[in-house]
Coordinates of C-alpha atoms in Angstrom, one line a residue:
M340 CA 16.6 -15.6 -0.6
S341 CA 17.1 -12.3 1.0
D342 CA 17.6 -11.7 4.5
V343 CA 14.6 -10.5 6.5
P344 CA 15.3 -8.4 9.8
E345 CA 14.7 -10.7 12.8
H346 CA 12.7 -8.1 14.9
T347 CA 10.0 -10.6 15.0
S348 CA 9.4 -14.4 14.5
T349 CA 9.8 -15.3 10.8
G350 CA 7.9 -17.9 9.0
H351 CA 9.5 -21.0 7.3
S352 CA 11.6 -20.8 4.1
E353 CA 10.7 -23.1 1.1
P354 CA 13.3 -25.8 -0.1
D355 CA 15.3 -25.4 -3.3
E356 CA 14.8 -21.6 -3.3
P357 CA 15.8 -19.9 -6.3
D358 CA 18.9 -17.1 -6.5
T359 CA 17.2 -13.7 -6.5
N360 CA 20.5 -11.9 -6.1
G361 CA 23.1 -12.9 -8.8
P362 CA 23.1 -11.4 -12.4
A363 CA 20.9 -13.9 -14.0
A364 CA 18.3 -13.7 -11.5
S365 CA 18.5 -9.7 -12.3
E366 CA 18.3 -10.1 -15.9
G367 CA 15.4 -12.5 -15.6
Y368 CA 13.5 -10.3 -13.3
Q369 CA 14.0 -7.3 -15.7
R370 CA 12.5 -9.5 -18.5
R371 CA 9.7 -10.6 -16.5
H372 CA 9.0 -6.8 -15.5
R373 CA 8.6 -5.8 -19.2
E374 CA 6.1 -8.5 -19.7
Y375 CA 4.5 -6.9 -16.5
E376 CA 4.6 -3.5 -18.1
G377 CA 2.8 -4.8 -21.1
R378 CA 0.1 -6.4 -19.0
H379 CA -0.4 -3.2 -16.8
R380 CA 0.8 -0.1 -18.3
A381 CA -1.9 2.5 -19.0
D382 CA -2.2 3.7 -22.9
P383 CA -3.8 6.8 -24.5
E384 CA -6.9 4.8 -25.3
G385 CA -7.6 3.8 -21.5
L386 CA -6.4 3.3 -18.2
S387 CA -5.3 0.0 -16.7
V388 CA -8.0 -1.2 -14.2
W389 CA -7.5 -3.5 -11.4
A390 CA -10.8 -5.4 -10.3
T391 CA -9.9 -5.4 -6.5
A392 CA -13.4 -4.9 -4.9
Q393 CA -15.4 -7.8 -6.3
S394 CA -15.9 -8.8 -2.7
T395 CA -16.1 -6.2 0.1
G396 CA -13.1 -5.5 2.4
P397 CA -14.5 -7.5 5.5
V398 CA -15.1 -10.4 3.4
Q399 CA -11.5 -10.3 1.8
R400 CA -10.3 -10.1 5.4
R401 CA -12.6 -12.7 7.1
G402 CA -10.4 -15.5 8.3
R403 CA -7.3 -14.3 7.0
Y404 CA -6.7 -11.5 9.3
V405 CA -7.0 -11.2 13.2
P406 CA -10.3 -9.5 14.2
E407 CA -8.4 -6.7 15.7
S408 CA -7.4 -5.7 12.4
V409 CA -10.8 -3.7 11.9
K410 CA -9.4 -1.0 14.2
H411 CA -7.3 0.6 11.9
P412 CA -8.8 3.5 10.5
A413 CA -7.6 3.1 6.6
R414 CA -6.8 -0.5 5.7
M415 CA -5.6 -1.3 2.3
L416 CA -7.8 -3.9 0.4
P417 CA -6.1 -7.0 0.5
A418 CA -6.8 -7.7 -3.1
I419 CA -4.5 -4.5 -4.2
A420 CA -1.8 -5.5 -2.2
A421 CA -2.0 -9.3 -3.8
H422 CA -2.5 -7.9 -7.4
A423 CA 0.7 -5.8 -7.0
I424 CA 2.5 -8.6 -5.5
H425 CA 1.6 -11.2 -8.2
A426 CA 2.0 -8.7 -11.0
Y427 CA 5.5 -7.5 -10.2
T428 CA 7.3 -10.1 -8.2
Q429 CA 7.9 -13.9 -8.4
P430 CA 8.1 -16.4 -5.4
G431 CA 11.0 -15.8 -3.2
D432 CA 11.3 -11.9 -4.0
L433 CA 11.5 -9.3 -1.1
V434 CA 8.4 -7.2 -0.7
V435 CA 8.5 -3.8 1.3
D436 CA 5.9 -1.8 2.8
P437 CA 7.3 1.2 5.0
M438 CA 4.0 2.1 6.3
C439 CA 2.5 -1.3 6.9
G440 CA -0.3 -0.7 9.5
I441 CA -1.8 -3.9 10.3
G442 CA 0.4 -5.7 7.7
T443 CA -1.7 -6.2 4.8
T444 CA 1.1 -6.2 2.4
L445 CA 3.2 -8.4 4.5
V446 CA 0.2 -11.1 5.1
E447 CA -0.6 -11.0 1.3
A448 CA 3.2 -11.3 0.3
V449 CA 3.6 -14.5 2.8
H450 CA 0.8 -16.2 1.4
A451 CA 2.1 -15.8 -2.0
G452 CA 5.5 -17.2 -1.1
R453 CA 7.4 -14.1 -1.1
D454 CA 9.4 -12.4 1.8
A455 CA 8.2 -9.1 3.4
F456 CA 9.2 -6.8 6.0
G457 CA 7.4 -3.6 7.1
I458 CA 8.0 -0.4 9.0
E459 CA 5.1 0.9 11.3
Y460 CA 5.3 3.9 13.6
E461 CA 2.5 3.0 16.1
P462 CA 3.0 0.3 18.4
Q463 CA -0.7 -0.6 18.4
W464 CA -0.7 -1.5 14.7
S465 CA 2.8 -3.0 14.5
N466 CA 1.4 -5.5 17.3
I467 CA -1.7 -6.4 15.3
A468 CA 0.7 -6.8 12.0
D469 CA 2.7 -9.1 14.0
A470 CA -0.3 -11.1 14.8
N471 CA -1.5 -11.2 11.3
I472 CA 1.9 -12.5 10.3
H473 CA 1.8 -15.4 12.9
H474 CA -1.9 -16.1 11.6
A475 CA -0.8 -16.4 8.0
H476 CA 2.0 -18.9 9.2
S477 CA -0.5 -20.7 11.0
Q478 CA -2.5 -21.0 7.8
G479 CA 0.4 -22.3 5.7
A480 CA 2.0 -19.3 4.5
T481 CA 5.7 -20.0 3.4
G482 CA 7.0 -16.5 3.0
R483 CA 8.9 -14.9 5.9
A484 CA 7.8 -11.6 7.4
S485 CA 8.8 -9.1 10.0
V486 CA 7.8 -5.7 11.3
I487 CA 10.3 -3.2 12.3
R488 CA 8.9 -0.5 14.6
G489 CA 10.1 3.0 13.9
D490 CA 9.7 6.3 11.8
A491 CA 9.8 5.2 7.9
T492 CA 11.2 8.8 7.2
R493 CA 14.5 7.4 8.8
L494 CA 14.0 4.2 6.8
V495 CA 17.5 4.0 5.8
S496 CA 18.9 4.0 9.5
L497 CA 16.3 1.3 10.5
V498 CA 16.8 -1.2 7.9
P499 CA 19.9 -3.5 7.9
A500 CA 22.4 -2.3 5.1
A501 CA 22.5 -6.0 3.8
L502 CA 19.0 -5.2 2.5
T503 CA 20.2 -2.2 0.3
G504 CA 19.2 -3.4 -3.4
Q505 CA 17.4 -6.2 -2.5
A506 CA 13.8 -5.2 -2.6
A507 CA 11.7 -6.4 -5.6
L508 CA 8.7 -4.4 -5.0
V509 CA 7.4 -1.7 -2.3
V510 CA 3.8 -1.5 -1.9
T511 CA 2.4 1.4 0.4
S512 CA -0.2 4.0 0.9
P513 CA 0.3 7.5 2.7
P514 CA -2.5 8.4 5.3
Y515 CA -5.7 9.8 3.9
G516 CA -8.0 12.6 5.1
P517 CA -10.5 11.9 7.9
T518 CA -13.7 11.8 5.9
V519 CA -12.8 8.1 4.7
H520 CA -11.7 6.9 8.2
G521 CA -13.2 5.1 10.8
L522 CA -16.4 2.7 11.7
V523 CA -19.8 4.1 13.2
R524 CA -22.3 2.7 15.6
P525 CA -25.6 4.1 16.7
G526 CA -25.5 6.5 19.4
E527 CA -28.0 8.7 21.4
G528 CA -27.8 11.7 19.2
G529 CA -27.1 9.7 16.0
V530 CA -24.3 7.8 14.9
V531 CA -21.0 7.6 17.0
K532 CA -17.8 7.7 15.0
H533 CA -14.8 5.4 16.4
D534 CA -11.5 3.8 15.3
D535 CA -11.1 6.8 13.2
R536 CA -7.6 7.8 14.2
Y537 CA -3.9 6.6 13.4
G538 CA -2.9 7.3 17.0
E539 CA -2.3 9.9 19.4
D540 CA 1.3 10.6 18.8
K541 CA 1.4 14.1 16.9
G542 CA 4.7 12.9 15.4
N543 CA 2.7 10.4 13.0
L544 CA 2.7 11.6 9.3
A545 CA -1.1 11.4 9.4
Y546 CA -1.1 14.8 11.5
R547 CA 0.6 16.8 8.9
D548 CA -0.8 19.2 6.5
L549 CA -0.6 18.1 2.9
T550 CA 2.7 20.0 2.1
G551 CA 4.2 18.2 5.3
L552 CA 2.7 14.8 4.4
A553 CA 4.2 15.1 0.9
D554 CA 7.5 16.1 2.4
G555 CA 7.7 13.2 4.7
F556 CA 6.5 10.8 2.0
A557 CA 9.3 12.1 -0.2
Q558 CA 11.9 11.1 2.4
I559 CA 10.1 7.7 2.8
L560 CA 10.1 6.9 -1.0
H561 CA 14.0 8.4 -1.1
G562 CA 14.7 5.5 1.5
C563 CA 12.7 2.9 -0.7
A564 CA 14.7 3.8 -3.6
T565 CA 17.7 2.5 -1.9
L566 CA 16.1 -0.7 -1.2
L567 CA 15.2 -1.4 -4.7
R568 CA 17.1 -3.9 -6.7
P569 CA 17.4 -3.4 -10.7
G570 CA 13.8 -3.7 -12.2
G571 CA 12.4 -3.2 -8.9
V572 CA 9.4 -0.9 -8.5
V573 CA 7.3 1.1 -6.2
V574 CA 3.6 1.1 -6.0
V575 CA 1.6 3.6 -4.1
T576 CA -2.1 3.9 -3.6
A577 CA -3.7 7.1 -3.1
R578 CA -6.9 8.9 -3.3
P579 CA -8.0 12.5 -3.2
W580 CA -10.3 13.7 -0.4
R581 CA -12.3 16.9 0.1
K582 CA -11.8 19.4 3.0
R583 CA -14.4 22.0 3.7
G584 CA -15.5 21.1 -0.1
E585 CA -12.0 21.8 -1.6
L586 CA -10.4 18.9 -3.3
V587 CA -7.3 17.7 -1.6
D588 CA -5.2 16.2 -4.7
L589 CA -3.2 13.5 -2.8
P590 CA -2.2 11.6 -5.9
S591 CA -0.5 14.5 -7.7
A592 CA 1.2 15.0 -4.3
V593 CA 2.7 11.6 -4.3
I594 CA 3.7 11.9 -7.9
A595 CA 5.5 15.0 -7.0
A596 CA 7.2 13.5 -3.9
G597 CA 8.4 10.5 -5.9
L598 CA 10.1 12.8 -8.5
R599 CA 11.6 14.5 -5.4
A600 CA 12.7 11.2 -4.3
G601 CA 14.5 10.1 -7.5
L602 CA 11.9 8.1 -8.9
V603 CA 10.3 8.0 -12.2
P604 CA 6.6 7.4 -12.7
I605 CA 6.1 4.5 -15.3
E606 CA 2.5 3.6 -14.9
R607 CA -0.7 5.1 -13.5
C608 CA -3.5 2.7 -12.9
V609 CA -6.9 2.4 -11.2
A610 CA -7.8 -0.1 -8.5
L611 CA -11.3 -0.2 -8.1
L612 CA -13.0 0.4 -4.8
A613 CA -16.5 -0.8 -6.6
A614 CA -17.5 -4.1 -7.6
V615 CA -18.1 -5.0 -11.4
R616 CA -21.5 -6.5 -11.9
D617 CA -23.1 -7.1 -15.4
G618 CA -21.1 -4.2 -16.8
H619 CA -21.9 -1.9 -13.9
L620 CA -20.0 -0.6 -10.8
V621 CA -21.5 -1.4 -7.5
A622 CA -20.3 1.4 -5.3
R623 CA -19.0 0.2 -1.7
P624 CA -18.8 3.6 0.1
S625 CA -17.8 4.2 3.7
F626 CA -20.6 5.8 5.7
F627 CA -18.7 9.0 5.9
Q628 CA -18.2 9.2 2.0
L629 CA -21.9 8.5 1.4
Q630 CA -23.0 11.2 4.0
Q631 CA -20.6 13.8 2.7
V632 CA -21.9 13.3 -1.0
R633 CA -25.5 13.5 0.2
K634 CA -24.8 16.6 2.1
A635 CA -23.0 18.2 -1.0
R636 CA -25.8 17.3 -3.2
S637 CA -28.4 18.9 -0.9
S638 CA -26.4 22.0 -1.1
G639 CA -26.4 22.0 -4.9
V640 CA -22.8 20.6 -5.2
P641 CA -22.8 17.7 -7.8
M642 CA -20.3 15.5 -5.9
H643 CA -20.0 11.8 -6.7
L644 CA -18.6 8.8 -4.6
I645 CA -15.1 7.8 -5.1
A646 CA -15.1 4.4 -6.8
H647 CA -11.3 3.9 -7.2
E648 CA -7.9 4.5 -5.9
D649 CA -5.1 5.8 -7.9
V650 CA -2.2 3.4 -8.2
L651 CA 1.0 5.0 -9.0
I652 CA 4.0 3.0 -10.0
F653 CA 7.6 4.3 -9.8
A654 CA 11.0 2.9 -10.8
K655 CA 14.5 4.2 -10.0
E656 CA 16.2 6.7 -12.7
T657 CA 19.1 5.2 -14.5
S658 CA 22.4 5.5 -12.9
P659 CA 25.2 6.6 -15.2
K660 CA 27.6 4.5 -13.5
D661 CA 25.9 1.1 -13.7
G662 CA 23.0 1.7 -15.9
T663 CA 20.4 0.2 -13.6
G664 CA 16.8 1.6 -13.0
V665 CA 14.9 3.1 -16.1
V666 CA 15.6 6.3 -18.1
A667 CA 13.6 9.1 -17.2

């Protein structure tokens, strides 16, 4: 089993753990990954769809995450992280999230018997991620996990060199636009928005414009590429948002960032943010998304609710020296 940085308390390792580092393990993983590609790869006749919102986010987190988790402005649905982990890894594998927030990827990994570590810039969220990891272990999660506090654009300098080439999977998501963030409560002049900021430090990637965000995310993905083992993949969830009525195409920016980082897009899937009921989608919009769509329609703009996140999946390019990775 791969070593996990000891920056926080770790969980309990399982007995008789499989060797995940040797040539046989690598060959086996590549074979399993080909099977997963067949199961999830999009084809010309339709996209691969992950049914990840059959229950709401609060229901998915209830009892599994500490109550303070709700304060993060842009929480990944646990079912999205869990789906990626079960699709692309095996028990004992190492999972990484370089922008881990409250630790959703880490929690789902340790519950699935995988090891994990994450990097988080804001102390408020890294502390909650630590609490969520401890909570998962109190519930019997067998994987080990830890959180490194720091700037993920400097990932290589933050992560122990021993972890280079060890990760089976990276799952993460860049910051989104403010129209999809936050909670509301009644106020004197209407609703009041709260818990809608990543933090006050302007060095946070969330405060950059799209170009700056894409550049920083390319740096992060480049660092992630050094962590991947042969056959390992990077899974990024992203969705567009509108700013002053104009569409901000974050998924395309993420693909471009991945290419600049030396990664190859191998799949593009859809993770539903809506439930499927009797053959129909049941939307689960935030207050702000609903408000934005209503305002747009009242002004004659035929805007629709966003019912999914793009799931962009990358692998490393083939190295001419060792033949690892995939051919672009």
